[in-house]
CSV table of C-alpha atoms in Angstrom, one decimal:
chain,number,residue,atom,x,y,z
F,1,MET,CA,-13.6,-48.4,13.8
F,2,GLU,CA,-12.3,-45.3,11.8
F,3,ASN,CA,-14.2,-46.6,8.9
F,4,GLU,CA,-17.4,-46.6,11.1
F,5,ILE,CA,-16.8,-43.1,12.3
F,6,GLU,CA,-16.4,-41.8,8.9
F,7,ILE,CA,-19.4,-43.4,7.5
F,8,LYS,CA,-21.4,-41.9,10.5
F,9,ASN,CA,-20.1,-38.5,9.6
F,10,LEU,CA,-20.9,-38.8,6.1
F,11,ASN,CA,-24.5,-39.8,6.9
F,12,SER,CA,-24.9,-37.0,9.1
F,13,SER,CA,-23.6,-34.6,6.5
F,14,MET,CA,-26.1,-36.2,4.0
F,15,GLN,CA,-29.0,-35.8,6.2
F,16,THR,CA,-28.3,-32.2,6.8
F,17,VAL,CA,-28.0,-31.7,2.9
F,18,SER,CA,-31.2,-33.6,2.6
F,19,LYS,CA,-33.0,-31.8,5.2
F,20,ILE,CA,-32.1,-28.3,3.8
F,21,LEU,CA,-32.6,-29.2,0.3
F,22,LYS,CA,-36.4,-29.8,1.0
F,23,TYR,CA,-36.8,-26.1,1.7
F,24,LEU,CA,-34.9,-24.5,-0.8
F,25,PRO,CA,-37.0,-22.9,-3.6
F,26,THR,CA,-36.7,-24.4,-6.9
F,27,ARG,CA,-35.7,-21.8,-9.7
F,28,ASP,CA,-38.2,-21.5,-12.4
F,29,LYS,CA,-36.4,-22.8,-15.4
F,30,LYS,CA,-39.5,-22.6,-17.6
F,31,ASN,CA,-39.5,-18.6,-17.7
F,32,ARG,CA,-36.4,-17.9,-19.7
F,33,THR,CA,-35.6,-14.7,-21.5
F,34,ILE,CA,-35.0,-14.3,-25.2
F,35,PRO,CA,-31.0,-14.4,-24.9
F,36,GLN,CA,-31.3,-17.3,-22.6
F,37,ILE,CA,-33.5,-19.5,-25.1
F,38,PHE,CA,-30.7,-18.8,-27.6
F,39,LYS,CA,-27.8,-19.4,-25.3
F,40,LYS,CA,-26.7,-15.8,-25.6
F,41,SER,CA,-27.1,-14.7,-22.0
F,42,PHE,CA,-23.8,-12.7,-21.8
F,43,ASP,CA,-23.3,-12.4,-25.6
F,44,GLU,CA,-22.1,-8.9,-26.3
F,45,ASN,CA,-23.4,-8.9,-30.0
F,46,PHE,CA,-26.7,-10.3,-29.2
F,47,ILE,CA,-27.5,-7.9,-26.2
F,48,SER,CA,-26.4,-5.1,-28.7
F,49,ASP,CA,-28.8,-6.3,-31.4
F,50,PHE,CA,-31.4,-6.5,-28.9
F,51,LEU,CA,-30.7,-2.9,-27.8
F,52,ALA,CA,-30.7,-1.6,-31.2
F,53,TYR,CA,-34.2,-3.1,-31.6
F,54,ILE,CA,-35.5,-1.6,-28.3
F,55,LEU,CA,-34.1,1.9,-29.3
F,56,ASP,CA,-35.5,1.9,-32.9
F,57,PRO,CA,-38.7,3.4,-33.3
F,58,ASN,CA,-39.5,1.9,-36.5
F,59,TYR,CA,-39.6,-1.5,-34.8
F,60,ASN,CA,-40.0,-1.5,-31.2
F,61,GLY,CA,-43.7,-0.6,-31.1
F,62,VAL,CA,-43.5,2.4,-28.6
F,63,GLY,CA,-41.9,5.1,-30.9
F,64,ILE,CA,-38.9,7.5,-29.9
F,65,GLU,CA,-39.7,7.8,-26.1
F,66,PRO,CA,-36.7,5.1,-25.4
F,67,LEU,CA,-34.5,7.4,-27.3
F,68,LEU,CA,-36.1,10.3,-25.2
F,69,ARG,CA,-35.2,8.5,-22.0
F,70,LEU,CA,-31.7,7.5,-23.5
F,71,VAL,CA,-30.7,11.2,-23.8
F,72,GLU,CA,-32.8,13.0,-21.2
F,73,GLU,CA,-30.0,14.9,-19.7
F,74,ASN,CA,-29.0,16.4,-23.0
F,75,PRO,CA,-31.7,19.5,-23.8
F,76,ASN,CA,-30.5,19.9,-27.3
F,77,ALA,CA,-30.9,16.0,-28.4
F,78,ILE,CA,-34.3,16.3,-26.4
F,79,GLY,CA,-35.5,19.1,-28.4
F,80,ILE,CA,-34.5,17.6,-31.9
F,81,LEU,CA,-36.3,14.3,-30.9
F,82,LYS,CA,-39.3,16.2,-29.5
F,83,SER,CA,-39.6,18.1,-32.8
F,84,LEU,CA,-40.3,14.8,-34.8
F,85,ASN,CA,-43.8,14.2,-35.9
F,86,LEU,CA,-45.1,10.7,-36.7
F,87,ALA,CA,-43.8,10.8,-40.1
F,88,ASP,CA,-40.4,11.7,-39.4
F,89,LYS,CA,-39.8,8.4,-37.2
F,90,SER,CA,-38.8,6.8,-40.6
F,91,ASN,CA,-35.8,9.4,-40.8
F,92,VAL,CA,-34.6,7.8,-37.4
F,93,THR,CA,-31.9,5.2,-38.7
F,94,VAL,CA,-30.6,2.8,-36.2
F,95,ILE,CA,-27.3,1.0,-37.6
F,96,ARG,CA,-25.5,-1.9,-35.9
F,97,GLU,CA,-21.8,-1.9,-36.4
F,98,TYR,CA,-21.6,1.3,-38.0
F,99,THR,CA,-18.2,1.7,-40.0
F,100,PHE,CA,-16.2,5.0,-40.1
F,101,GLN,CA,-14.1,6.2,-42.7
F,102,CYS,CA,-11.3,5.4,-40.4
F,103,GLY,CA,-12.2,1.7,-40.5
F,104,ARG,CA,-13.3,1.9,-36.7
F,105,ARG,CA,-16.9,0.2,-35.8
F,106,ILE,CA,-19.3,1.6,-33.2
F,107,ASP,CA,-21.7,-0.9,-31.8
F,108,ILE,CA,-24.9,1.4,-32.4
F,109,LEU,CA,-25.1,4.7,-34.4
F,110,ILE,CA,-28.4,6.3,-34.6
F,111,ASN,CA,-28.8,9.1,-37.1
F,112,VAL,CA,-31.9,11.4,-36.6
F,113,ASN,CA,-32.7,13.3,-39.7
F,114,ASP,CA,-29.0,14.3,-40.0
F,115,ASN,CA,-29.7,16.7,-37.0
F,116,LEU,CA,-28.7,14.5,-34.2
F,117,VAL,CA,-26.3,11.3,-34.1
F,118,ILE,CA,-26.4,9.0,-31.0
F,119,GLY,CA,-23.7,6.8,-30.6
F,120,LEU,CA,-23.5,3.8,-28.2
F,121,GLU,CA,-20.6,1.6,-27.4
F,122,ASN,CA,-21.5,-1.5,-25.6
F,123,LYS,CA,-18.9,-3.4,-23.4
F,124,ILE,CA,-20.0,-6.3,-21.1
F,125,PHE,CA,-16.7,-7.8,-20.4
F,126,SER,CA,-14.0,-6.6,-22.8
F,127,ASN,CA,-12.2,-3.4,-22.3
F,128,GLU,CA,-12.1,-0.5,-24.5
F,129,SER,CA,-9.3,-0.8,-27.0
F,130,LEU,CA,-6.7,1.9,-27.5
F,131,ASN,CA,-8.0,5.0,-28.6
F,132,GLN,CA,-11.4,3.6,-29.5
F,133,THR,CA,-13.9,6.0,-28.2
F,134,LYS,CA,-11.6,9.0,-29.0
F,135,ASP,CA,-11.3,7.8,-32.7
F,136,TYR,CA,-15.2,7.4,-32.7
F,137,ALA,CA,-15.7,10.9,-31.3
F,138,ASN,CA,-13.4,12.4,-34.1
F,139,SER,CA,-14.9,10.5,-36.8
F,140,ILE,CA,-18.4,11.9,-35.7
F,141,SER,CA,-17.2,15.2,-35.6
F,142,ILE,CA,-15.6,14.8,-39.2
F,143,GLU,CA,-18.6,12.8,-40.8
F,144,PHE,CA,-21.3,14.4,-39.2
F,145,PRO,CA,-20.1,18.2,-38.7
F,146,ASP,CA,-23.5,19.8,-38.7
F,147,SER,CA,-25.3,17.3,-36.1
F,148,GLU,CA,-25.9,17.5,-32.6
F,149,TYR,CA,-24.4,14.2,-30.7
F,150,ALA,CA,-25.1,12.3,-27.7
F,151,LEU,CA,-22.2,9.6,-27.1
F,152,PHE,CA,-22.8,7.0,-24.6
F,153,PHE,CA,-20.2,4.2,-23.1
F,154,LEU,CA,-22.3,1.4,-21.8
F,155,THR,CA,-20.7,-0.9,-19.2
F,156,LEU,CA,-21.8,-3.3,-16.3
F,157,ASN,CA,-20.6,-0.7,-14.0
F,158,GLY,CA,-20.6,2.6,-15.6
F,159,VAL,CA,-16.8,2.7,-16.3
F,160,LYS,CA,-15.4,5.9,-17.7
F,161,ALA,CA,-14.5,5.8,-21.3
F,162,ASP,CA,-11.1,7.5,-22.7
F,163,SER,CA,-12.9,9.9,-24.6
F,164,GLU,CA,-14.6,12.7,-22.5
F,165,ASP,CA,-17.2,13.0,-25.4
F,166,PHE,CA,-18.5,9.6,-24.3
F,167,ILE,CA,-20.7,9.9,-21.2
F,168,PRO,CA,-20.3,6.7,-19.1
F,169,MET,CA,-23.5,4.7,-18.3
F,170,SER,CA,-24.1,1.4,-16.3
F,171,TYR,CA,-26.5,-1.3,-17.1
F,172,ALA,CA,-28.6,0.0,-14.0
F,173,GLN,CA,-28.7,3.4,-15.2
F,174,LEU,CA,-30.0,2.1,-18.8
F,175,ILE,CA,-32.6,0.1,-17.4
F,176,SER,CA,-33.8,3.0,-15.1
F,177,LYS,CA,-34.3,4.9,-17.8
F,178,LEU,CA,-36.2,2.4,-20.1
F,179,LYS,CA,-38.4,1.9,-17.2
F,180,LYS,CA,-39.7,5.2,-17.3
F,181,VAL,CA,-41.0,4.4,-21.0
F,182,LYS,CA,-44.7,4.5,-21.0
F,183,PHE,CA,-45.8,1.5,-22.9
F,184,ASP,CA,-49.5,0.3,-23.2
F,185,TYR,CA,-50.1,-3.3,-23.7
F,186,ARG,CA,-53.1,-2.7,-25.4
F,187,ASP,CA,-51.3,-1.0,-28.0
F,188,ASN,CA,-49.0,-3.8,-29.0
F,189,ILE,CA,-49.0,-6.7,-26.6
F,190,ARG,CA,-46.2,-8.9,-28.4
F,191,LYS,CA,-43.7,-5.7,-28.7
F,192,LYS,CA,-44.5,-4.9,-25.3
F,193,VAL,CA,-43.3,-8.3,-24.0
F,194,ILE,CA,-40.1,-8.1,-26.1
F,195,PHE,CA,-39.3,-4.7,-24.5
F,196,ASP,CA,-40.1,-6.0,-21.1
F,197,ASP,CA,-38.0,-9.1,-21.7
F,198,PHE,CA,-34.9,-6.9,-22.5
F,199,ILE,CA,-35.4,-5.2,-19.2
F,200,LEU,CA,-35.7,-8.4,-17.3
F,201,HIS,CA,-32.7,-10.1,-18.7
F,202,ILE,CA,-30.3,-7.2,-18.1
F,203,GLU,CA,-31.8,-7.1,-14.3
F,204,GLU,CA,-31.3,-10.8,-13.8
F,205,PHE,CA,-28.0,-11.4,-15.8
F,206,MET,CA,-26.1,-8.0,-15.9
F,207,MET,CA,-27.1,-6.3,-12.8
F,208,SER,CA,-27.4,-9.0,-10.2
F,209,LYS,CA,-24.7,-10.0,-7.9
F,210,LYS,CA,-22.5,-13.1,-8.8
F,211,ALA,CA,-24.0,-14.7,-5.7
F,212,ASN,CA,-27.5,-14.2,-7.0
F,213,LYS,CA,-26.7,-15.9,-10.5
F,214,VAL,CA,-26.0,-19.1,-8.5
F,215,SER,CA,-28.9,-21.2,-7.2
F,216,ASP,CA,-29.1,-21.8,-3.4
F,217,GLN,CA,-28.9,-25.5,-4.4
F,218,THR,CA,-25.4,-25.1,-6.1
F,219,ARG,CA,-24.3,-22.9,-3.0
F,220,LEU,CA,-25.5,-26.3,-0.8
F,221,TYR,CA,-23.7,-28.4,-3.1
F,222,LEU,CA,-20.3,-26.4,-2.9
F,223,GLU,CA,-20.5,-26.3,0.9
F,224,TYR,CA,-20.6,-30.1,1.1
F,225,ARG,CA,-18.8,-30.8,-2.2
F,226,ASP,CA,-16.1,-32.9,-0.4
F,227,THR,CA,-18.7,-35.1,1.5
F,228,ILE,CA,-20.4,-35.8,-1.9
F,229,GLU,CA,-17.3,-36.3,-3.8
F,230,LYS,CA,-16.2,-38.9,-1.1
F,231,LEU,CA,-19.5,-40.7,-1.3
F,232,ASP,CA,-19.2,-40.5,-5.1
F,233,ARG,CA,-15.7,-42.3,-5.0
F,234,PHE,CA,-17.2,-45.0,-2.9
F,235,TYR,CA,-20.1,-45.5,-5.3
F,236,ARG,CA,-18.1,-45.7,-8.2
F,237,GLU,CA,-15.8,-48.3,-6.8
F,238,ASP,CA,-18.5,-50.5,-5.4
F,239,SER,CA,-20.5,-50.0,-9.0
F,240,ILE,CA,-17.5,-51.4,-10.5
F,241,THR,CA,-17.0,-54.3,-8.2
F,242,ILE,CA,-20.8,-55.2,-8.6
F,243,PHE,CA,-20.5,-54.8,-12.4
F,244,GLN,CA,-17.6,-57.4,-12.2
F,245,GLU,CA,-20.1,-59.7,-10.4
F,246,PHE,CA,-22.3,-59.5,-12.9
F,247,GLU,CA,-19.6,-60.3,-15.7
F,248,GLY,CA,-18.6,-63.2,-13.4
F,249,MET,CA,-22.0,-64.6,-13.5
F,250,VAL,CA,-22.5,-64.2,-17.3
F,251,LYS,CA,-19.2,-66.1,-17.8
F,252,SER,CA,-20.2,-68.8,-15.5
F,253,VAL,CA,-23.3,-69.5,-17.7
F,254,PHE,CA,-21.7,-69.1,-21.2
F,255,GLU,CA,-18.7,-71.5,-20.7
F,256,GLY,CA,-16.6,-73.0,-23.2
F,257,GLU,CA,-14.5,-71.7,-26.3
F,258,GLU,CA,-17.7,-71.3,-28.5
F,259,TRP,CA,-18.7,-68.3,-26.7
F,260,VAL,CA,-17.6,-64.7,-26.9
F,261,ILE,CA,-18.3,-62.7,-23.8
F,262,ASN,CA,-18.0,-59.0,-24.9
F,263,VAL,CA,-18.5,-57.1,-21.6
F,264,LYS,CA,-17.1,-53.7,-21.2
F,265,GLU,CA,-17.5,-51.2,-18.1
F,266,GLY,CA,-18.9,-47.9,-19.3
F,267,ARG,CA,-20.7,-49.2,-22.1
F,268,GLY,CA,-24.6,-49.2,-21.8
F,269,TYR,CA,-25.2,-52.6,-23.2
F,270,GLN,CA,-23.4,-56.0,-22.9
F,271,LEU,CA,-23.0,-58.7,-25.7
F,272,VAL,CA,-22.7,-62.6,-25.7
F,273,TYR,CA,-22.8,-64.8,-28.7
F,274,LYS,CA,-21.4,-68.0,-30.2
F,275,ARG,CA,-18.5,-67.5,-32.5
F,276,LYS,CA,-20.6,-69.3,-35.4
F,277,TRP,CA,-23.6,-66.7,-34.9
F,278,ASP,CA,-21.2,-64.0,-36.0
F,279,ILE,CA,-21.0,-64.4,-39.9
F,280,ALA,CA,-21.3,-62.3,-43.2
F,281,GLY,CA,-24.6,-60.7,-43.0
F,282,LEU,CA,-26.0,-62.3,-39.8
F,283,PHE,CA,-25.2,-61.6,-36.1
F,284,ILE,CA,-27.3,-63.2,-33.4
F,285,HIS,CA,-26.3,-62.4,-29.8
F,286,HIS,CA,-27.6,-62.2,-26.1
F,287,GLU,CA,-27.7,-58.5,-25.1
F,288,PHE,CA,-27.8,-57.0,-21.5
F,289,TRP,CA,-28.7,-53.3,-21.1
F,290,ILE,CA,-26.7,-52.7,-18.0
F,291,SER,CA,-23.4,-51.3,-17.3
F,292,ASN,CA,-21.4,-50.1,-14.2
F,293,ASP,CA,-23.1,-46.8,-14.6
F,294,THR,CA,-26.5,-48.1,-14.0
F,295,ILE,CA,-26.2,-51.4,-12.2
F,296,LEU,CA,-26.7,-50.0,-8.7
F,297,LEU,CA,-29.3,-47.3,-9.8
F,298,GLU,CA,-31.9,-48.6,-12.1
F,299,PRO,CA,-34.8,-50.7,-10.7
F,300,THR,CA,-34.8,-52.9,-13.9
F,301,PHE,CA,-32.9,-53.6,-17.2
F,302,PHE,CA,-33.7,-55.3,-20.5
F,303,TYR,CA,-32.5,-58.7,-21.5
F,304,MET,CA,-32.8,-59.9,-25.0
F,305,ILE,CA,-31.6,-62.0,-27.9
F,306,GLU,CA,-31.4,-60.1,-31.0
F,307,VAL,CA,-30.8,-60.6,-34.7
F,308,GLU,CA,-28.7,-58.2,-36.7
F,309,GLY,CA,-27.2,-58.2,-40.2
F,310,LYS,CA,-28.2,-57.5,-43.9
F,311,GLN,CA,-29.6,-61.4,-43.9
F,312,ARG,CA,-31.5,-61.1,-40.6
F,313,ASP,CA,-35.0,-61.2,-42.4
F,314,ILE,CA,-34.1,-64.5,-44.0
F,315,PHE,CA,-33.1,-66.0,-40.6
F,316,LEU,CA,-36.2,-64.2,-38.9
F,317,THR,CA,-38.5,-66.1,-41.5
F,318,LEU,CA,-37.1,-69.3,-40.6
F,319,PHE,CA,-37.2,-68.6,-36.9
F,320,ASN,CA,-40.8,-67.5,-37.0
F,321,LYS,CA,-41.8,-71.3,-37.9
F,322,GLU,CA,-39.6,-72.5,-34.7
F,323,HIS,CA,-41.3,-69.8,-32.7
F,324,GLU,CA,-44.8,-71.2,-33.5
F,325,ASN,CA,-43.7,-74.7,-31.9
F,326,ILE,CA,-42.6,-73.1,-28.7
F,327,LYS,CA,-44.6,-69.9,-28.1
F,328,ASN,CA,-46.3,-71.6,-25.4
F,329,VAL,CA,-43.1,-71.9,-23.5
F,330,TYR,CA,-42.6,-68.2,-24.4
F,331,SER,CA,-45.8,-67.3,-22.8
F,332,GLU,CA,-45.3,-69.5,-19.6
F,333,LYS,CA,-41.9,-67.7,-18.9
F,334,ASN,CA,-43.3,-64.2,-20.0
F,335,ILE,CA,-40.9,-63.6,-22.6
F,336,GLU,CA,-41.9,-61.2,-25.4
F,337,TYR,CA,-41.3,-62.2,-29.0
F,338,ARG,CA,-40.4,-59.5,-31.4
F,339,PRO,CA,-42.1,-56.8,-29.4
F,340,ASP,CA,-43.0,-53.3,-31.3
F,341,LYS,CA,-40.1,-51.8,-29.2
F,342,ARG,CA,-37.6,-54.1,-30.5
F,343,LYS,CA,-38.8,-55.8,-33.7
F,344,HIS,CA,-35.6,-57.7,-34.5
F,345,ALA,CA,-35.6,-59.4,-30.9
F,346,ILE,CA,-36.5,-62.9,-30.8
F,347,ALA,CA,-36.5,-62.9,-27.2
F,348,PHE,CA,-37.1,-59.9,-25.0
F,349,LYS,CA,-37.9,-59.1,-21.0
F,350,GLU,CA,-37.4,-56.6,-18.7
F,351,LEU,CA,-35.9,-57.9,-15.5
F,352,ASP,CA,-35.6,-56.7,-12.1
F,353,ASN,CA,-32.3,-55.5,-11.2
F,354,PHE,CA,-31.1,-58.2,-8.9
F,355,PHE,CA,-28.0,-56.3,-8.3
F,356,ARG,CA,-29.3,-53.3,-6.5
F,357,PRO,CA,-28.6,-53.0,-2.7
F,358,ASP,CA,-32.3,-52.8,-1.9
F,359,TYR,CA,-33.3,-56.0,-3.9
F,360,LYS,CA,-34.0,-58.3,-1.2
F,361,ILE,CA,-34.5,-61.6,-3.0
F,362,GLU,CA,-32.0,-63.7,-4.2
F,363,ASN,CA,-30.2,-62.7,-7.5
F,364,LYS,CA,-31.8,-64.7,-10.2
F,365,LEU,CA,-29.8,-63.7,-13.2
F,366,ILE,CA,-28.1,-67.0,-13.6
F,367,ASP,CA,-31.6,-68.7,-13.6
F,368,VAL,CA,-33.1,-66.5,-16.0
F,369,ILE,CA,-30.5,-66.9,-18.6
F,370,SER,CA,-30.5,-70.7,-18.1
F,371,ASP,CA,-34.3,-70.6,-18.8
F,372,TRP,CA,-33.5,-69.2,-22.3
F,373,LYS,CA,-31.7,-72.2,-23.2
F,374,PHE,CA,-34.8,-73.7,-25.2
F,375,ILE,CA,-34.6,-70.4,-27.4
F,376,GLU,CA,-30.9,-71.1,-28.2
F,377,GLU,CA,-31.8,-74.7,-29.3
F,378,ALA,CA,-34.2,-73.2,-31.6
F,379,ILE,CA,-31.8,-70.7,-32.7
F,380,GLU,CA,-29.5,-73.6,-33.8
F,381,ARG,CA,-32.2,-75.3,-35.6
F,382,ALA,CA,-33.2,-72.3,-37.7
F,383,TYR,CA,-29.3,-71.5,-38.1
F,384,ASP,CA,-28.7,-74.9,-39.7
F,385,GLU,CA,-31.5,-74.4,-42.0
F,386,TYR,CA,-30.4,-70.9,-42.8
F,387,LEU,CA,-26.8,-72.2,-43.6
F,388,SER,CA,-28.3,-75.0,-45.7
F,389,GLY,CA,-30.2,-72.3,-47.8
F,390,ILE,CA,-27.3,-70.1,-48.6
F,391,LYS,CA,-25.0,-72.9,-49.6
C-alpha cells in the first residue's frame, strides 16, 4: 500500500514538472559571447585583455572616446585627451600587465603622450593584496612624475581600494560609460560587433544577479531534485535487473565450456566467443551493442559477428567464399554482410530492443541468436581452412 502511494506521489510530481517545463523559455545557446566561446566567461585575465582592446584607440575602431568616457569625471584628463589629433592616437600606449620598478604589475596602464597615465586594476573575484594599490600609486608618481594620472579600481560592486588615489568603479558603472560611446556600424561593422560583445558579456555575466545566471529549467530541477533522484535510483536498479536478464538469455544460448561470455555492466558492448576463435592474429566474436545504461532507453541495438586481428584479411577472404554459398539465407533473415559502417562484421543487424518496457511483443533475442547458427557453421569451415593454411 505504501509503495502504491509513493508511486502515485512521484507520478504526480513528475506530471507537474512536465507541465511546467513545456512553458519555460529555452535559453538561446547559439548566441554566445566571445569569452563564452573560449570558456573564459569569468577569467580575470581574459576580461582584462578584452577591456584593454576596447580602450585602445589604435585597435578598437572608434578612437579615444572610450577613454574619454572612462575619465569623464576628471577634467584634466579630459583636456589632455581632447587635445589629441588623429595622428597623436599612435602616442596612446595601452599596456597589459605593466611592471613597475618595484616589481608590482598593474592590469592595464595607458600612457597618453607622457602627459597622462591611466591605471586600471581589475578584480572579479580576488581581493586586493597587501598594499597593492598603494604601491601602484606610489610607483606611478615616481616613474611618471610629470604626468597627470587617473587610477581606477574595477570590481563587481565598486569596492573601495586601499589607496585613496584609486577611484572605485563597478562593472555597472563601466558599462554605463561605454554605452555612451557613439559608434556607427557603417564605419567598422566588425569592430562594432566586438565592442558590443564586451558590453553584452559584462551585462550577462558580471552584472546580472546570481539567480539570473541560472535557467528556469535548473531551478525547476532543484525544486524537484529529491523526486528526480528517487526515480533515478529506481531506474538504475531496474536497468541492472533487466541487464542481468539479457546476460541470462545470452548464457542460455551459448552453453558449454567452449564459450566465453564477456558481459559487463557499464560497458557499451558485450562479447561472446569460442575459446578457439581467440588466437594470435585472429579474434572472431559475437558482439552486442547494449548495456545497463541503454537497455531500457534505446529503441534498437546492434548485433554482429565481427572479425579482428592482424590476420583477419586472410580469414575474411576464406569466409567470402562461404558467404557466396549462403548469401540467400542472409537475405531471407535480413542479415547484412560486411556493411560499409562495419566492414569487418561478417553478420550485422539492427534489432528491436526487446527489453524496453514499451516493447509489447515477446522477447525474441534467443530466437535471433539461434537463427545465426548457420553463420557459426560457416565460420567453423572457414576457420578450419584458415588453420590449415597457417600450419
